XYZ file of N, CA and C in Angstrom:
360
model
N 1.472 -20.609 0.924
C 2.268 -19.430 0.626
C 1.347 -18.238 0.349
N 1.618 -17.133 1.001
C 0.810 -15.937 0.818
C 1.209 -15.241 -0.474
N 0.225 -14.859 -1.240
C 0.458 -14.071 -2.454
C -0.269 -12.743 -2.344
N 0.404 -11.701 -2.767
C -0.176 -10.364 -2.792
C -0.109 -9.844 -4.219
N -1.220 -9.405 -4.730
C -1.275 -8.927 -6.111
C -1.861 -7.525 -6.121
N -1.034 -6.576 -6.554
C -1.464 -5.187 -6.644
C -2.100 -4.908 -8.006
N -3.002 -3.962 -8.015
C -3.612 -3.505 -9.265
C -4.060 -2.067 -9.086
N -4.408 -1.434 -10.203
C -4.947 -0.087 -10.141
C -3.985 1.011 -10.522
N -2.738 0.647 -10.781
C -1.784 1.670 -11.193
C -2.070 2.141 -12.605
N -1.362 3.200 -12.999
C -1.543 3.723 -14.342
C -0.956 5.099 -14.485
N -1.346 5.749 -15.566
C -0.877 7.102 -15.876
C -2.001 8.083 -15.557
N -1.667 9.132 -14.817
C -2.649 10.126 -14.440
C -1.993 11.501 -14.451
N -2.786 12.518 -14.686
C -2.254 13.881 -14.683
C -2.138 14.414 -13.257
N -1.316 15.404 -13.106
C -1.187 16.083 -11.812
C -2.555 16.539 -11.317
N -2.813 16.251 -10.041
C -4.097 16.583 -9.445
C -5.128 15.489 -9.544
N -4.830 14.456 -10.296
C -5.761 13.359 -10.476
C -5.743 12.375 -9.324
N -6.518 11.318 -9.490
C -6.669 10.305 -8.448
C -6.521 8.907 -9.031
N -6.081 8.019 -8.178
C -6.040 6.591 -8.486
C -6.361 5.834 -7.203
N -6.907 4.647 -7.365
C -7.077 3.769 -6.224
C -6.365 2.457 -6.499
N -5.397 2.168 -5.654
C -4.679 0.911 -5.750
C -5.369 -0.138 -4.893
N -5.313 -1.370 -5.371
C -5.834 -2.500 -4.620
C -4.739 -3.534 -4.461
N -4.821 -4.269 -3.390
C -3.879 -5.367 -3.151
C -4.693 -6.536 -2.620
N -4.781 -7.575 -3.425
C -5.544 -8.756 -3.056
C -4.614 -9.826 -2.519
N -4.977 -10.374 -1.378
C -4.166 -11.402 -0.733
C -4.820 -12.764 -0.872
N -3.985 -13.782 -0.995
C -4.479 -15.156 -1.037
C -3.470 -16.059 -0.360
N -3.931 -17.221 0.071
C -3.037 -18.226 0.624
C -2.766 -18.089 2.106
N -3.445 -17.193 2.777
C -3.213 -17.037 4.203
C -4.437 -16.473 4.893
N -4.268 -16.044 6.126
C -5.368 -15.470 6.902
C -5.208 -13.964 6.918
N -5.870 -13.312 6.000
C -5.682 -11.877 5.784
C -5.947 -11.077 7.045
N -6.931 -11.485 7.817
C -7.286 -10.713 9.008
C -6.209 -10.756 10.083
N -5.191 -11.581 9.912
C -4.066 -11.627 10.848
C -2.940 -10.680 10.442
N -3.072 -10.037 9.311
C -1.970 -9.236 8.788
C -2.200 -7.745 8.989
N -1.178 -7.072 9.472
C -1.124 -5.642 9.287
C -0.622 -5.437 7.862
N -1.137 -4.450 7.178
C -0.796 -4.258 5.774
C -0.149 -2.903 5.549
N 0.794 -2.889 4.632
C 1.481 -1.641 4.326
C 1.587 -1.406 2.837
N 1.762 -0.137 2.511
C 2.086 0.273 1.148
C 3.442 0.970 1.171
N 4.239 0.647 0.191
C 5.547 1.250 0.002
C 5.653 1.689 -1.453
N 6.628 2.516 -1.734
C 6.863 2.898 -3.125
C 8.350 3.068 -3.380
N 8.699 2.882 -4.644
C 10.088 3.031 -5.052
C 10.122 3.809 -6.355
N 10.704 4.987 -6.279
C 10.878 5.825 -7.458
C 12.147 5.416 -8.185
N 12.259 5.728 -9.459
C 13.460 5.348 -10.215
C 14.729 5.878 -9.569
N 15.678 4.984 -9.368
C 16.963 5.374 -8.799
C 16.957 5.638 -7.315
N 15.842 5.345 -6.659
C 15.751 5.613 -5.220
C 15.390 4.333 -4.464
N 15.547 4.411 -3.152
C 15.207 3.271 -2.320
C 13.689 3.178 -2.128
N 13.246 2.002 -1.784
C 11.849 1.815 -1.461
C 11.546 2.472 -0.111
N 10.452 3.201 -0.046
C 10.116 3.936 1.174
C 8.689 3.645 1.602
N 8.450 3.844 2.865
C 7.138 3.629 3.464
C 6.161 4.692 2.988
N 4.911 4.246 2.729
C 3.850 5.177 2.365
C 2.746 5.175 3.413
N 2.263 3.973 3.750
C 1.126 3.910 4.655
C 1.026 2.511 5.256
N 0.321 2.442 6.378
C 0.143 1.166 7.075
C -1.227 1.161 7.744
N -1.814 -0.047 7.797
C -3.088 -0.211 8.485
C -3.014 -1.487 9.312
N -3.498 -1.420 10.539
C -3.459 -2.589 11.393
C -4.499 -3.619 10.964
N -4.426 -4.794 11.568
C -5.208 -5.935 11.092
C -6.705 -5.666 11.049
N -7.196 -4.869 11.981
C -8.636 -4.605 12.020
C -8.991 -3.207 11.538
N -8.023 -2.501 10.978
C -8.279 -1.149 10.514
C -8.347 -0.121 11.620
N -7.985 -0.519 12.824
C -8.125 0.374 13.952
C -7.100 1.493 14.004
N -5.986 1.308 13.348
C -4.959 2.351 13.321
C -4.394 2.456 11.912
N -4.127 3.673 11.508
C -3.579 3.938 10.180
C -2.420 4.922 10.316
N -1.432 4.750 9.485
C -0.247 5.586 9.536
C 0.113 6.017 8.118
N 0.676 7.219 8.017
C 1.045 7.752 6.709
C 2.387 8.451 6.798
N 3.102 8.414 5.698
C 4.295 9.234 5.616
C 3.872 10.693 5.482
N 4.750 11.580 5.881
C 4.426 13.008 5.806
C 4.134 13.437 4.374
N 4.788 12.804 3.428
C 4.656 13.231 2.037
C 3.278 12.928 1.442
N 2.523 12.022 2.050
C 1.216 11.661 1.493
C 0.069 11.979 2.437
N 0.385 12.366 3.657
C -0.656 12.625 4.647
C -1.612 13.699 4.145
N -2.896 13.420 4.269
C -3.914 14.356 3.798
C -4.319 14.152 2.350
N -3.561 13.372 1.604
C -3.868 13.111 0.201
C -4.215 11.652 -0.058
N -3.571 10.756 0.672
C -3.776 9.319 0.492
C -4.578 8.775 1.668
N -5.375 7.743 1.380
C -6.144 7.079 2.428
C -6.028 5.572 2.259
N -5.620 4.917 3.328
C -5.521 3.468 3.314
C -6.780 2.884 3.952
N -7.228 1.746 3.423
C -8.384 1.069 3.991
C -8.256 -0.418 3.673
N -9.100 -1.199 4.286
C -9.063 -2.631 4.033
C -10.462 -3.211 4.148
N -10.633 -4.347 3.469
C -11.866 -5.109 3.537
C -11.461 -6.550 3.827
N -11.575 -6.950 5.068
C -11.128 -8.299 5.432
C -12.008 -9.384 4.815
N -13.237 -9.059 4.505
C -14.098 -10.043 3.852
C -13.656 -10.317 2.416
N -13.006 -9.337 1.816
C -12.510 -9.478 0.444
C -11.008 -9.707 0.386
N -10.358 -9.814 1.557
C -8.905 -10.032 1.606
C -8.148 -8.991 0.790
N -8.563 -7.752 0.904
C -8.015 -6.700 0.058
C -7.726 -5.442 0.874
N -6.615 -4.830 0.543
C -6.276 -3.527 1.101
C -6.227 -2.526 -0.047
N -6.606 -1.297 0.251
C -6.690 -0.253 -0.773
C -5.830 0.944 -0.404
N -5.442 1.673 -1.423
C -4.787 2.962 -1.212
C -5.433 3.952 -2.167
N -6.249 4.823 -1.612
C -6.862 5.887 -2.396
C -5.894 7.055 -2.449
N -5.518 7.437 -3.657
C -4.528 8.489 -3.837
C -5.172 9.663 -4.561
N -5.249 10.776 -3.896
C -5.838 11.994 -4.456
C -4.777 13.081 -4.579
N -5.098 14.094 -5.357
C -4.193 15.243 -5.541
C -2.782 14.785 -5.878
N -2.701 13.900 -6.814
C -1.412 13.301 -7.159
C -0.457 14.328 -7.742
N 0.818 14.115 -7.441
C 1.891 15.000 -7.875
C 2.913 14.197 -8.677
N 3.685 14.846 -9.518
C 4.724 14.105 -10.255
C 5.669 13.335 -9.335
N 5.925 13.864 -8.157
C 6.831 13.169 -7.230
C 6.212 11.915 -6.616
N 4.946 11.666 -6.878
C 4.331 10.405 -6.454
C 4.612 9.277 -7.440
N 5.211 9.604 -8.560
C 5.542 8.591 -9.551
C 6.487 7.553 -8.970
N 6.091 6.300 -9.040
C 6.872 5.217 -8.441
C 6.182 3.890 -8.724
N 6.895 2.827 -8.418
C 6.261 1.517 -8.325
C 5.763 1.371 -6.889
N 4.497 1.026 -6.755
C 3.882 0.880 -5.442
C 3.739 -0.598 -5.101
N 4.172 -0.923 -3.897
C 4.143 -2.292 -3.419
C 3.262 -2.396 -2.178
N 2.518 -3.463 -2.084
C 1.861 -3.746 -0.811
C 2.646 -4.851 -0.111
N 2.500 -4.887 1.190
C 3.230 -5.847 1.996
C 2.384 -6.250 3.199
N 2.616 -7.471 3.650
C 1.876 -8.008 4.796
C 2.823 -8.279 5.947
N 2.413 -7.823 7.107
C 3.165 -8.029 8.343
C 2.300 -8.920 9.231
N 2.707 -10.163 9.398
C 1.913 -11.084 10.195
C 1.940 -10.644 11.656
N 0.772 -10.451 12.234
C 0.675 -9.940 13.595
C 1.328 -10.898 14.589
N 1.918 -10.321 15.614
C 2.501 -11.088 16.718
C 3.667 -11.964 16.299
N 4.367 -11.543 15.275
C 5.596 -12.232 14.888
C 6.734 -11.208 14.935
N 7.885 -11.595 14.480
C 9.033 -10.686 14.520
C 8.740 -9.443 13.699
N 9.326 -8.311 14.059
C 9.065 -7.056 13.346
C 9.425 -7.154 11.878
N 8.711 -6.396 11.087
C 9.008 -6.352 9.662
C 7.922 -7.003 8.846
N 7.960 -6.746 7.569
C 6.967 -7.288 6.655
C 7.432 -8.635 6.116
N 6.488 -9.561 6.098
C 6.816 -10.940 5.775
C 6.589 -11.283 4.310
N 5.642 -10.602 3.681
C 5.301 -10.914 2.296
C 5.162 -9.616 1.508
N 5.549 -9.702 0.236
C 5.515 -8.530 -0.636
C 4.861 -8.874 -1.960
N 4.191 -7.877 -2.524
C 3.657 -8.038 -3.862
C 4.692 -7.681 -4.912
N 4.291 -7.785 -6.172
C 5.202 -7.528 -7.291
C 5.244 -6.045 -7.661
N 4.264 -5.306 -7.230
C 4.264 -3.873 -7.489
C 3.379 -3.478 -8.660
N 2.937 -2.226 -8.625
C 2.157 -1.649 -9.719
C 2.677 -0.240 -9.980
N 2.830 0.090 -11.243
C 3.422 1.376 -11.616
C 2.384 2.488 -11.568
N 2.777 3.575 -10.928
C 1.980 4.800 -10.931
C 2.838 5.901 -11.540
N 2.301 6.531 -12.563
C 3.011 7.628 -13.220
C 2.116 8.850 -13.238
N 2.641 9.945 -12.706
C 1.886 11.191 -12.646
C 2.578 12.189 -13.570
N 1.859 12.616 -14.587
C 2.432 13.544 -15.565
C 2.181 14.982 -15.130
N 3.145 15.832 -15.459
C 3.023 17.248 -15.063
C 2.348 18.063 -16.144
């Protein structure tokens, strides 16, 4: 069973930075495309960023493009989300997810989430 564990969340002031990590275990990390999602209070979970299995392609939502950077280290079975120039509207629980390559569309595994709070 694949497990994803996020870390790195916390409280930060507007304009600050955080780096989230998501460590995977129990599977073959290099076979997974990885994504980050977030869910703000009272709202649906939304896409933030995605990186393909080898890091060859990266995607971002318009709301974070230019501020957030996704990366991965397959040797460490970890995906990262570097978040800069944080805004209060970035406040949310952030989830990482794994999409097993060459299987049906959609993400197959999800982490428990890490809270990010940006104070104004």
